XYZ file of C-alpha atoms in Angstrom:
784
model
C 100.651 31.951 66.940
C 100.143 28.706 65.019
C 97.232 26.362 65.710
C 98.624 22.815 65.821
C 96.133 21.092 68.116
C 92.501 21.782 68.999
C 90.066 20.702 71.714
C 86.294 20.611 71.292
C 84.092 20.422 74.387
C 80.667 18.963 73.718
C 80.160 15.814 71.652
C 76.674 16.574 70.414
C 75.870 16.857 66.727
C 77.530 20.258 66.363
C 80.547 19.703 68.584
C 81.415 16.307 67.152
C 80.898 17.636 63.615
C 83.294 20.513 64.279
C 85.861 18.092 65.717
C 85.559 15.845 62.663
C 86.046 18.725 60.258
C 89.091 20.001 62.104
C 90.502 16.483 61.822
C 89.725 16.619 58.092
C 92.262 19.438 57.871
C 94.965 17.145 59.286
C 94.892 18.811 62.721
C 94.801 16.599 65.856
C 91.675 17.091 67.998
C 90.638 16.218 71.537
C 86.860 15.703 71.901
C 85.552 15.916 75.469
C 82.102 15.499 76.984
C 80.606 14.742 80.362
C 81.675 11.415 81.894
C 79.351 8.475 81.349
C 78.167 6.010 83.964
C 79.724 2.573 83.761
C 83.164 1.311 82.899
C 83.741 3.536 79.865
C 83.620 7.087 81.154
C 84.455 8.376 77.660
C 81.421 6.707 76.105
C 79.629 9.951 75.166
C 82.507 11.170 73.022
C 83.341 7.675 71.748
C 79.760 7.032 70.671
C 79.764 10.358 68.811
C 82.775 9.176 66.787
C 81.120 5.838 66.019
C 77.902 7.555 65.003
C 79.717 9.869 62.604
C 81.744 7.042 61.074
C 78.541 5.161 60.279
C 76.564 8.107 58.905
C 75.711 7.920 55.194
C 77.269 11.351 54.665
C 79.991 11.141 57.267
C 81.459 14.316 58.767
C 84.835 12.608 58.277
C 86.476 12.878 54.861
C 88.759 9.870 55.293
C 89.904 7.117 57.627
C 93.019 9.158 58.357
C 90.878 11.946 59.815
C 89.152 9.560 62.224
C 92.515 8.578 63.681
C 93.288 12.216 64.516
C 90.479 12.493 67.104
C 91.156 11.487 70.703
C 88.227 11.233 73.118
C 87.917 11.905 76.815
C 85.663 13.338 79.498
C 85.541 16.592 81.429
C 86.386 15.056 84.799
C 89.300 12.789 83.968
C 90.868 14.613 81.039
C 90.447 18.328 81.656
C 94.228 18.559 81.895
C 94.420 17.798 78.133
C 93.276 21.377 77.563
C 96.690 22.582 78.731
C 98.259 21.101 75.602
C 96.115 22.666 72.868
C 96.186 25.927 70.955
C 92.449 26.448 70.488
C 89.532 25.347 72.680
C 86.032 25.353 71.183
C 83.062 25.220 73.547
C 80.017 23.566 71.951
C 77.787 22.557 74.859
C 74.064 23.304 75.267
C 72.871 26.911 74.974
C 72.854 27.523 78.718
C 74.574 30.730 79.815
C 75.394 29.681 83.384
C 76.754 26.287 82.256
C 78.968 27.945 79.676
C 80.226 30.522 82.169
C 81.089 27.773 84.665
C 82.971 25.879 81.963
C 84.933 28.968 80.959
C 86.027 29.398 84.587
C 87.474 25.861 84.547
C 89.122 26.478 81.190
C 90.772 29.685 82.350
C 92.317 27.902 85.316
C 93.993 25.249 83.178
C 94.725 26.619 79.704
C 97.971 28.166 78.546
C 97.970 31.964 78.584
C 98.075 32.221 74.789
C 95.531 29.461 74.076
C 92.545 30.761 72.129
C 89.006 30.004 73.308
C 85.769 30.353 71.373
C 82.113 29.524 71.819
C 79.968 27.984 69.106
C 76.864 29.650 70.466
C 74.038 30.681 68.172
C 71.877 32.575 70.658
C 74.081 34.195 73.330
C 76.167 37.350 73.294
C 79.927 37.489 73.650
C 79.778 40.092 76.394
C 77.445 37.832 78.423
C 79.642 34.768 78.012
C 82.815 36.524 79.131
C 81.503 38.968 81.731
C 83.044 37.077 84.673
C 86.381 36.384 83.050
C 89.714 38.179 83.282
C 90.970 40.714 80.767
C 93.519 38.165 79.561
C 90.809 35.567 78.921
C 88.673 38.122 77.080
C 91.619 39.080 74.880
C 91.866 35.489 73.658
C 88.116 34.815 73.475
C 85.540 35.211 70.711
C 82.530 33.496 69.136
C 83.038 31.130 66.192
C 79.591 30.139 65.002
C 79.772 27.135 62.656
C 76.820 25.995 60.588
C 75.502 22.446 60.495
C 76.898 20.287 59.006
C 80.310 21.903 59.619
C 81.971 19.849 56.890
C 79.653 21.020 54.139
C 78.431 24.531 54.974
C 81.207 27.071 54.339
C 79.900 29.907 56.515
C 81.476 30.783 59.853
C 80.292 33.856 61.765
C 82.928 35.346 64.047
C 82.114 37.796 66.820
C 84.655 39.858 68.718
C 84.555 43.060 70.755
C 87.026 45.830 71.533
C 88.270 43.635 74.393
C 89.358 40.913 71.957
C 92.999 41.006 70.884
C 93.062 41.589 67.094
C 95.731 38.885 66.876
C 93.205 36.377 68.234
C 90.769 37.240 65.468
C 93.501 37.173 62.825
C 94.847 33.775 63.932
C 91.437 32.102 64.066
C 90.324 33.715 60.812
C 93.433 32.513 58.990
C 93.113 28.957 60.314
C 89.391 28.653 59.579
C 89.827 30.205 56.157
C 92.792 28.200 54.922
C 92.523 24.903 56.824
C 88.761 24.556 57.314
C 87.661 26.216 54.068
C 85.358 28.698 55.775
C 84.100 32.068 54.608
C 84.346 34.223 57.722
C 81.803 36.968 58.308
C 82.782 39.304 61.117
C 79.580 40.152 62.968
C 78.638 42.597 65.670
C 77.796 41.280 69.119
C 74.063 41.154 68.433
C 71.715 38.272 69.056
C 71.486 35.703 66.265
C 74.261 37.464 64.355
C 73.369 37.692 60.646
C 72.340 34.363 59.137
C 70.167 32.968 61.929
C 68.595 36.333 62.682
C 67.360 36.786 59.113
C 66.959 33.069 58.425
C 64.704 32.434 61.394
C 62.641 35.500 60.545
C 62.253 34.233 56.959
C 61.188 30.796 58.186
C 58.510 32.093 60.549
C 57.212 34.511 57.931
C 56.944 31.767 55.307
C 55.110 29.495 57.753
C 52.538 32.180 58.572
C 52.038 33.046 54.904
C 51.646 29.386 53.883
C 48.854 28.986 56.429
C 47.266 32.283 55.414
C 47.188 31.325 51.730
C 46.077 27.715 52.377
C 49.150 26.072 50.889
C 50.274 22.555 51.698
C 53.726 22.331 53.245
C 55.191 20.426 50.271
C 53.729 23.001 47.890
C 55.198 25.889 49.895
C 58.628 24.223 50.033
C 58.554 23.516 46.282
C 57.669 27.137 45.504
C 60.432 28.521 47.705
C 62.968 26.198 46.125
C 61.949 26.547 42.478
C 61.288 30.297 42.475
C 63.572 31.756 45.135
C 66.447 29.322 44.675
C 66.583 28.089 48.258
C 67.412 24.400 48.907
C 64.686 21.785 48.301
C 64.043 21.665 52.036
C 62.278 25.047 51.792
C 61.201 26.010 55.304
C 59.033 23.132 56.536
C 61.454 20.317 55.678
C 64.249 22.537 57.012
C 62.367 22.913 60.296
C 62.032 19.121 60.474
C 65.769 18.835 59.941
C 66.615 21.396 62.646
C 64.092 19.998 65.127
C 60.754 21.757 65.673
C 61.234 21.959 69.435
C 64.451 23.939 69.018
C 62.879 26.758 67.017
C 60.713 28.296 69.786
C 63.681 28.083 72.178
C 65.818 30.076 69.779
C 63.011 32.560 69.232
C 62.607 33.104 72.976
C 66.352 33.605 73.333
C 66.301 36.267 70.632
C 63.174 37.898 72.027
C 64.887 38.438 75.385
C 67.476 40.645 73.710
C 65.441 42.506 71.094
C 63.341 45.622 71.317
C 59.591 45.030 71.395
C 59.418 47.185 68.278
C 61.767 44.926 66.316
C 59.926 43.284 63.419
C 61.286 39.949 64.639
C 59.047 40.346 67.718
C 56.001 41.861 66.048
C 55.875 39.491 63.043
C 58.409 36.736 63.692
C 56.736 34.558 66.320
C 55.982 30.966 65.352
C 52.439 29.949 64.353
C 50.280 27.880 66.700
C 50.432 24.774 64.507
C 54.167 24.461 65.276
C 53.491 24.349 69.004
C 50.728 21.787 68.459
C 53.137 19.460 66.677
C 55.698 19.875 69.451
C 53.075 19.080 72.097
C 52.242 15.887 70.158
C 55.901 14.900 70.217
C 56.220 15.315 66.461
C 59.463 17.298 66.410
C 60.806 16.434 62.979
C 63.310 13.928 61.645
C 64.657 12.992 65.082
C 61.196 11.778 66.169
C 60.227 10.348 62.777
C 57.428 12.806 62.216
C 57.080 16.566 61.924
C 55.678 18.556 59.016
C 56.574 15.496 56.965
C 56.107 11.858 57.919
C 58.127 9.442 55.799
C 57.450 5.730 56.022
C 60.317 3.264 56.239
C 58.385 1.302 53.589
C 59.278 2.891 50.213
C 55.969 1.725 48.771
C 54.079 3.942 51.205
C 53.553 7.654 50.357
C 55.112 10.474 52.352
C 52.534 12.202 54.544
C 52.383 15.932 55.245
C 50.802 17.883 58.070
C 47.821 19.916 56.843
C 48.213 23.406 58.336
C 44.485 24.117 58.351
C 42.872 20.778 59.200
C 45.733 19.754 61.539
C 45.860 16.177 60.194
C 48.364 14.161 58.152
C 47.529 13.484 54.519
C 49.404 12.210 51.430
C 52.016 14.508 49.899
C 50.793 15.302 46.369
C 51.421 18.885 45.246
C 55.141 19.546 45.666
C 56.526 17.900 42.525
C 53.756 19.271 40.331
C 54.225 22.788 41.695
C 57.989 22.721 41.217
C 57.635 21.576 37.602
C 55.098 24.337 36.882
C 57.148 27.267 38.148
C 60.775 26.179 37.621
C 61.230 28.151 34.379
C 59.163 31.147 35.510
C 61.028 34.404 36.133
C 61.107 35.681 39.703
C 59.069 38.788 38.889
C 56.452 36.816 36.967
C 56.183 34.180 39.690
C 55.419 36.686 42.450
C 53.078 39.016 40.540
C 50.490 36.536 39.274
C 46.967 36.532 40.702
C 47.302 33.228 42.532
C 47.624 32.110 46.123
C 51.107 30.769 45.341
C 52.256 34.155 44.035
C 50.683 35.934 47.020
C 52.538 33.595 49.381
C 55.869 34.203 47.677
C 55.332 37.958 47.391
C 54.424 38.437 51.032
C 57.287 36.238 52.232
C 59.797 38.040 50.047
C 58.710 41.578 50.889
C 58.855 40.973 54.637
C 62.248 39.286 54.257
C 63.551 42.178 52.130
C 62.275 44.667 54.678
C 63.930 42.887 57.597
C 67.213 42.388 55.730
C 67.436 46.145 55.194
C 66.515 46.775 58.843
C 69.530 44.721 60.001
C 71.840 47.537 58.894
C 73.696 48.991 60.739
C 72.923 47.358 64.112
C 73.759 43.797 63.024
C 76.172 44.489 60.179
C 77.440 47.500 58.286
C 77.039 46.116 54.790
C 74.510 44.330 52.633
C 77.111 42.066 51.016
C 77.605 40.239 54.319
C 73.854 39.675 54.583
C 73.724 38.140 51.110
C 76.788 36.012 51.845
C 75.230 34.807 55.095
C 72.098 33.519 53.371
C 73.940 32.000 50.428
C 76.623 30.256 52.474
C 74.667 29.536 55.664
C 71.221 28.682 54.294
C 72.152 27.570 50.788
C 70.263 30.264 48.869
C 71.361 30.814 45.269
C 71.018 34.563 45.772
C 70.869 36.760 48.846
C 67.952 39.180 49.417
C 69.785 42.199 47.978
C 70.802 40.218 44.905
C 67.144 39.229 44.482
C 66.068 42.861 44.683
C 68.592 43.710 41.961
C 67.145 40.866 39.913
C 63.622 42.240 40.302
C 64.759 45.900 39.873
C 64.411 48.396 42.700
C 61.601 50.147 40.884
C 59.562 46.930 40.815
C 60.325 46.198 44.474
C 59.225 49.726 45.423
C 55.937 49.198 43.564
C 55.382 45.800 45.177
C 55.733 47.305 48.644
C 53.215 50.025 47.773
C 50.731 47.538 46.270
C 50.987 45.387 49.399
C 50.120 48.368 51.583
C 53.605 48.413 53.117
C 55.843 51.457 53.395
C 58.821 50.924 51.070
C 62.112 50.973 53.004
C 63.999 54.226 52.556
C 66.941 52.294 51.117
C 64.737 51.074 48.250
C 63.232 54.512 47.642
C 66.707 56.045 47.478
C 68.085 53.451 45.028
C 65.181 53.039 42.595
C 67.404 53.875 39.610
C 70.462 52.010 40.926
C 71.561 48.503 41.799
C 73.103 47.253 45.006
C 75.817 45.463 43.006
C 77.600 46.738 39.917
C 80.857 46.607 37.980
C 83.308 49.329 37.035
C 86.384 48.714 34.900
C 86.347 45.005 35.680
C 85.973 45.510 39.450
C 82.988 44.608 41.630
C 81.258 47.071 43.934
C 78.251 47.253 46.229
C 76.367 50.171 47.767
C 76.768 50.925 51.451
C 73.792 51.982 53.559
C 74.989 55.567 53.040
C 74.861 55.045 49.249
C 78.634 55.021 48.982
C 80.375 52.681 46.539
C 82.521 50.007 48.157
C 84.713 47.585 46.230
C 84.452 43.852 46.883
C 88.107 43.061 47.445
C 89.479 39.605 46.728
C 92.642 38.251 48.352
C 95.612 37.152 46.260
C 94.592 33.516 46.779
C 91.109 34.116 45.372
C 92.265 33.745 41.776
C 89.013 33.728 39.820
C 88.661 32.522 36.250
C 85.361 34.394 35.916
C 87.122 37.646 36.835
C 89.962 36.953 34.402
C 87.423 36.329 31.639
C 85.853 39.764 32.193
C 89.027 41.573 31.228
C 90.763 39.219 28.793
C 90.239 37.204 25.631
C 90.952 33.475 25.442
C 94.328 32.376 24.119
C 92.594 29.500 22.302
C 88.968 28.495 21.906
C 86.609 26.087 20.140
C 83.079 24.795 20.699
C 84.048 22.593 23.648
C 86.751 24.436 25.554
C 88.688 27.657 26.100
C 92.225 28.429 27.196
C 93.066 31.420 29.390
C 96.274 33.115 30.489
C 96.205 33.172 34.302
C 99.577 34.823 34.686
C 103.182 33.855 35.461
C 103.378 31.846 32.245
C 100.574 29.455 33.220
C 97.622 28.643 30.956
C 94.244 27.420 32.207
C 92.269 24.931 30.122
C 88.494 25.254 30.707
C 85.810 22.800 29.547
C 82.715 24.630 28.240
C 80.350 21.815 27.214
C 77.176 20.939 29.121
C 78.194 19.144 32.331
C 81.735 19.494 30.938
C 81.412 16.297 28.910
C 84.446 15.376 26.835
C 84.442 15.113 23.039
C 86.854 15.218 20.102
C 86.924 19.022 20.153
C 88.051 18.905 23.791
C 90.901 16.589 22.897
C 91.863 18.629 19.833
C 92.180 21.827 21.873
C 94.243 20.120 24.581
C 96.698 18.914 21.947
C 96.805 22.384 20.414
C 97.431 23.906 23.854
C 100.317 21.514 24.421
C 101.772 22.618 21.083
C 101.416 26.298 22.051
C 103.306 25.753 25.310
C 105.903 23.684 23.479
C 108.945 22.954 25.608
C 107.755 25.426 28.262
C 110.744 27.667 27.715
C 109.085 30.622 25.988
C 105.940 32.657 26.855
C 104.079 29.788 28.541
C 105.553 27.115 30.777
C 102.769 25.186 32.542
C 99.132 24.121 32.189
C 96.282 23.945 34.720
C 92.998 22.172 33.866
C 90.191 23.842 35.807
C 86.709 25.264 35.462
C 84.172 26.975 37.707
C 81.232 24.758 36.795
C 79.380 22.687 39.358
C 81.322 19.609 38.238
C 84.831 19.238 36.796
C 83.633 16.705 34.203
C 81.116 13.857 34.132
C 83.137 12.070 31.463
C 82.532 11.222 27.812
C 79.541 12.435 25.855
C 77.356 9.315 25.963
C 75.235 10.570 23.076
C 78.225 10.116 20.782
C 78.585 6.489 21.846
C 74.847 5.844 21.511
C 74.876 7.245 17.982
C 77.865 5.054 17.090
C 76.147 1.996 18.569
C 72.914 2.649 16.682
C 74.775 3.140 13.388
C 77.333 0.371 14.005
C 80.131 2.916 13.527
C 82.767 0.864 15.289
C 85.652 2.642 13.580
C 84.346 5.924 14.997
C 84.376 4.431 18.489
C 87.920 3.167 17.981
C 89.040 6.568 16.708
C 87.395 8.420 19.595
C 89.078 6.105 22.108
C 92.428 6.536 20.411
C 92.002 10.320 20.380
C 91.401 10.322 24.132
C 94.299 7.992 24.850
C 96.639 10.049 22.688
C 95.555 13.263 24.395
C 95.929 11.905 27.911
C 99.333 10.439 27.115
C 100.361 13.845 25.757
C 99.359 15.407 29.077
C 101.308 12.749 30.942
C 104.432 13.083 28.798
C 104.426 16.878 28.296
C 107.808 18.511 28.974
C 106.089 20.986 31.295
C 103.873 20.513 34.386
C 100.197 19.732 33.830
C 98.024 20.134 36.938
C 94.380 19.082 37.201
C 92.302 21.186 39.613
C 89.016 19.285 40.037
C 85.965 20.080 42.149
C 82.527 18.495 42.251
C 81.997 15.289 40.274
C 84.939 13.901 38.286
C 83.629 10.785 36.586
C 84.776 8.338 33.937
C 86.871 10.112 31.323
C 87.128 13.169 33.589
C 88.744 11.021 36.273
C 91.054 9.440 33.683
C 92.165 12.877 32.477
C 92.888 13.972 36.044
C 94.939 10.834 36.670
C 97.168 11.512 33.647
C 98.286 14.978 34.766
C 101.650 15.632 36.423
C 99.845 16.448 39.663
C 96.353 16.983 41.039
C 95.287 19.846 43.280
C 91.723 18.988 44.236
C 89.025 20.751 46.230
C 88.453 18.763 49.410
C 84.887 17.802 48.462
C 85.824 16.374 45.056
C 84.044 13.117 44.233
C 85.801 11.115 41.559
C 85.581 7.642 40.164
C 85.769 5.287 37.198
C 82.062 4.626 36.672
C 82.086 3.151 33.152
C 80.784 -0.192 34.440
C 77.421 1.487 35.104
C 76.917 2.024 31.369
C 78.339 -1.313 30.274
C 81.900 -0.249 29.462
C 85.374 -0.550 30.925
C 87.531 2.576 31.325
C 88.923 3.218 27.857
C 91.166 6.266 28.184
C 93.840 4.800 30.420
C 91.843 4.386 33.620
C 92.499 0.641 33.870
C 96.166 1.193 33.048
C 96.588 3.900 35.692
C 94.836 1.924 38.422
C 96.924 -1.179 37.652
C 100.235 0.636 37.996
C 99.096 2.658 41.014
C 97.890 -0.441 42.833
C 100.982 -2.443 41.945
C 103.047 0.492 43.208
C 101.037 0.529 46.446
C 102.332 3.317 48.722
C 104.256 5.039 45.960
C 101.223 5.266 43.671
C 101.688 8.161 41.251
C 105.453 8.434 41.558
C 106.121 4.706 41.226
C 108.572 4.257 38.354
C 110.313 0.986 39.093
C 109.123 -2.445 38.076
C 107.334 -4.123 40.941
C 108.202 -7.598 42.180
C 105.176 -7.846 44.486
C 102.520 -10.508 44.003
C 100.246 -8.842 41.416
C 97.032 -10.755 42.220
C 95.885 -8.706 45.270
C 96.569 -5.461 43.422
C 94.721 -6.538 40.274
C 91.837 -7.920 42.331
C 91.632 -4.547 44.091
C 91.452 -2.721 40.757
C 88.874 -5.219 39.503
C 86.606 -4.511 42.493
C 86.998 -0.720 42.344
C 85.943 -0.666 38.684
C 83.248 -3.331 39.198
C 81.675 -1.307 41.981
C 82.093 1.989 40.064
C 83.598 3.318 43.304
C 83.227 7.086 43.677
C 85.283 8.812 46.347
C 83.426 10.668 49.086
C 86.119 13.355 49.170
C 89.550 14.167 47.794
C 91.149 12.542 50.840
C 89.096 9.416 50.165
C 90.293 9.548 46.544
C 93.851 9.374 47.890
C 92.936 6.295 49.922
C 91.324 4.625 46.900
C 94.169 5.423 44.505
C 92.602 7.971 42.167
C 94.918 10.524 43.784
C 98.301 10.128 45.424
C 98.784 10.958 49.125
C 102.314 12.140 48.368
C 102.142 13.723 44.921
C 98.691 15.334 44.957
C 97.347 18.153 47.105
C 94.005 19.114 48.638
C 92.561 22.623 48.917
C 90.014 23.083 51.706
C 88.741 26.476 50.562
C 87.229 26.208 47.080
C 87.890 29.892 46.376
C 91.627 29.156 46.485
C 91.653 26.143 44.182
C 92.855 27.845 40.999
C 95.573 29.760 42.871
C 96.798 26.596 44.604
C 96.841 24.650 41.318
C 98.800 27.416 39.619
C 101.284 27.515 42.505
C 101.577 23.733 42.332
C 102.590 24.002 38.668
C 105.114 26.739 39.437
C 106.541 24.732 42.342
C 107.044 21.742 40.058
C 108.974 23.999 37.687
C 111.165 25.307 40.504
C 111.936 21.735 41.522
C 113.287 21.001 38.020
C 110.235 19.258 36.587
C 110.710 16.223 34.378
C 107.842 14.086 33.025
C 107.447 10.629 34.514
C 109.164 7.933 32.521
C 107.360 4.926 31.081
C 106.342 2.147 33.439
C 106.188 -1.587 32.924
C 105.377 -4.584 35.067
C 105.813 -8.324 34.860
C 103.267 -10.991 35.701
C 101.874 -14.208 34.272
C 98.507 -13.297 32.747
C 96.847 -16.706 32.561
C 96.999 -17.458 36.296
C 95.500 -14.113 37.276
C 92.827 -14.378 34.560
C 91.770 -17.718 36.043
C 91.526 -16.178 39.517
C 89.381 -13.301 38.208
C 87.132 -15.739 36.346
C 86.541 -17.631 39.586
C 85.698 -14.297 41.239
C 83.127 -13.524 38.538
C 81.512 -16.958 38.911
C 81.290 -16.458 42.675
C 79.650 -13.046 42.235
C 77.150 -14.554 39.806
C 76.208 -17.324 42.245
C 75.754 -14.740 45.005
C 73.418 -12.695 42.807
C 75.890 -9.801 42.717
C 76.587 -10.063 38.981
C 73.662 -10.244 36.540
C 73.962 -11.496 32.976
C 75.439 -8.382 31.388
C 77.456 -7.599 34.504
C 79.289 -10.842 33.817
C 79.937 -9.896 30.193
C 81.469 -6.577 31.241
C 83.446 -8.166 34.078
C 85.012 -10.745 31.789
C 86.000 -7.930 29.432
C 87.508 -6.069 32.395
C 89.426 -9.170 33.475
C 90.796 -9.455 29.933
C 92.073 -5.871 30.128
C 93.673 -6.194 33.557
C 95.486 -9.403 32.591
C 96.090 -8.467 28.928
C 94.298 -11.711 28.019
C 93.999 -12.303 24.250
C 95.997 -9.141 23.556
C 99.251 -9.620 21.620
C 102.191 -8.682 23.858
C 105.905 -9.205 23.340
C 106.544 -10.949 26.675
C 105.443 -11.135 30.303
C 106.852 -7.614 30.677
C 103.779 -5.446 30.188
C 104.131 -1.818 29.075
C 101.600 0.988 29.481
C 100.687 0.859 25.803
C 99.740 -2.802 26.131
C 97.021 -1.882 28.619
C 95.770 0.964 26.408
C 95.467 -1.441 23.479
C 93.537 -3.849 25.685
C 91.190 -1.103 26.860
C 90.298 -0.106 23.290
C 89.721 -3.698 22.247
C 87.405 -4.430 25.172
C 85.539 -1.132 24.859
C 84.751 -1.580 21.153
C 83.689 -5.164 21.779
C 81.280 -4.095 24.535
C 79.812 -1.410 22.263
C 78.607 -4.209 20.038
C 76.586 -5.921 22.786
C 72.877 -5.410 23.277
C 73.290 -5.127 27.040
C 75.637 -2.135 26.820
C 73.325 -0.387 24.334
C 70.472 -0.818 26.810
C 72.559 0.599 29.654
C 73.631 3.668 27.696
C 70.053 4.400 26.565
C 68.740 3.979 30.108
C 71.379 6.259 31.628
C 70.649 9.006 29.096
C 66.896 8.690 29.640
C 66.784 8.298 33.429
C 70.107 9.555 34.789
C 70.756 6.366 36.737
C 72.312 2.977 35.923
C 70.447 -0.047 34.598
C 71.273 -3.500 35.856
C 70.624 -6.126 33.201
């Protein structure tokens, strides 16, 4: 069965977020909620869409995704469920309400339509106990994590009554189209992530109170030492909603044995209930453990766990700075209240994680994955125990007066994770070795590097053979900044591949760092500015332009596979490849304006031709006869605003990527595989490099229009003194003003010459020097 259309019932935060993310995959969605009073009975669902569109970090990746969601209500539009392939229930955690809804769904859905519940607290067997065998065969739990767009974990629960084909179909769709890591859980309350995560949160809260820590100090310690997100537990509780936590706890308690450690040690402290009684339930009420003023000049307040009053937040930043570089073992074994807090929290969490096997899950790897992917930890509890060594963990339990878990006693000389002959294994609860198996699509550069040597290498990059005649170029500098060594190795790689008709035939540019590339090494430019080495700047620009043109004109496919931030020169490199296969959450942009420059490695040139080509974008080869002013004004504003895409789909809308020529991978683990396949597909299609482009327009008229635009921005206070200097330089580039050209027919090289001229000129201004220095010192742009 193929999932072509989905319905989500429940337009709350979770339901609407799930609907938005399904739309992000290009799949049409129907979003239903209860009917509203008044003329617009669809208002609940419609308002959810409007809210998401206006959120700072929108659940939608692009405008196109918004258009894929249709809204309705459960009285007037229930019949729409007969036309979908998957129905997701995401209403309140009320068993009887869910059961009543499932009865309605069963009476209207197609026989083969799949149904799932997004519950976090109820059991599958409870939800389906009144339904037919046919319904049960097509029913399971799909537990998304909030926000669904950004958190990759999805817990799936099925029973022996569930048709395996149902599980396989949903798993494949969520994996490939929604980018989710699916953990198959037993039908036990809380599943894996929330069961352990909630226990960890309550334990940390109790221990913070016991050791007299402020909430900001406790959160900073958990983040800096344990590698959990900066929200720690108290800010995380504010985000979730304090009033929801006791409800979840009570739901779990109803299903667990009274001897379960969740019951004996996992209940919430009294101060949480006091805050709830005061109406201070976290971010949604404006006050919880933290109280942030809307006035930025006012300090953030924190709730004192002992005195039960709000006071200024003072210790968090200092604590984080003090312990950031401390090893985990050192941080938890010192004779301080902070170390005691961390030690007690960790040991109880370790103990409970081990206790979850086998009733909740059969293997420890799933537990680690649940905490990493669902709660954002850098390492799961079993990975942390390996980091500490099992011998040390055993001793810590003994010193704390706790009985070491048998699993730790049995593995004191072993690790939970280990490698053998280039393969990864973990220990089962029965101390058996089990291989961590990767699918064909999970092509991993880190795994390739364990068993192979680079084809080429220098101080800034490496080149790897990823099979089928495809090479992978990997940046290896800090933040993957670009320098002359990077360019030199790219050119050498192109020479090695040659015509693509021998050992190697295609090139993928990819790395597994947090960011694809943040652009040029600004320190090189600052040094050149301070030493007035203008020839060095010119040579560096020419080296980059030559390299990018070589990528663009190579006789074989070159595919960029970006993820994370792709800024400045990184974005320009991506734009010069034959094709782009980007991770869905890629954020790219030409941000040179922020440091007082214009794009100098072909970014202006590429945006001009893409915008003049409009819909055709990357594959536009013919001269355009359209009015060039709107296109050039669009490019001017994108570069002026240093526009960074919010996603790969947004990058297609902006013009950094092509909607027709470039692809998007939703699951980051598949990015390298998809990029490699993209290169091979281009070869099969008879790849030929794009021919040179040119365009015709009268430069002087457009330069005058851009000058008027700059004057208007200055009068509106939107362009300060040096902004205007940079903008006039940009206008010169876009219109080829003061650059010798043969005629009104403008070739690509003309724009490259203009970029170099403007860039070197800006290097010689005091305002640009100030911007570069400020960015390097503070990590944010200076306006001067």
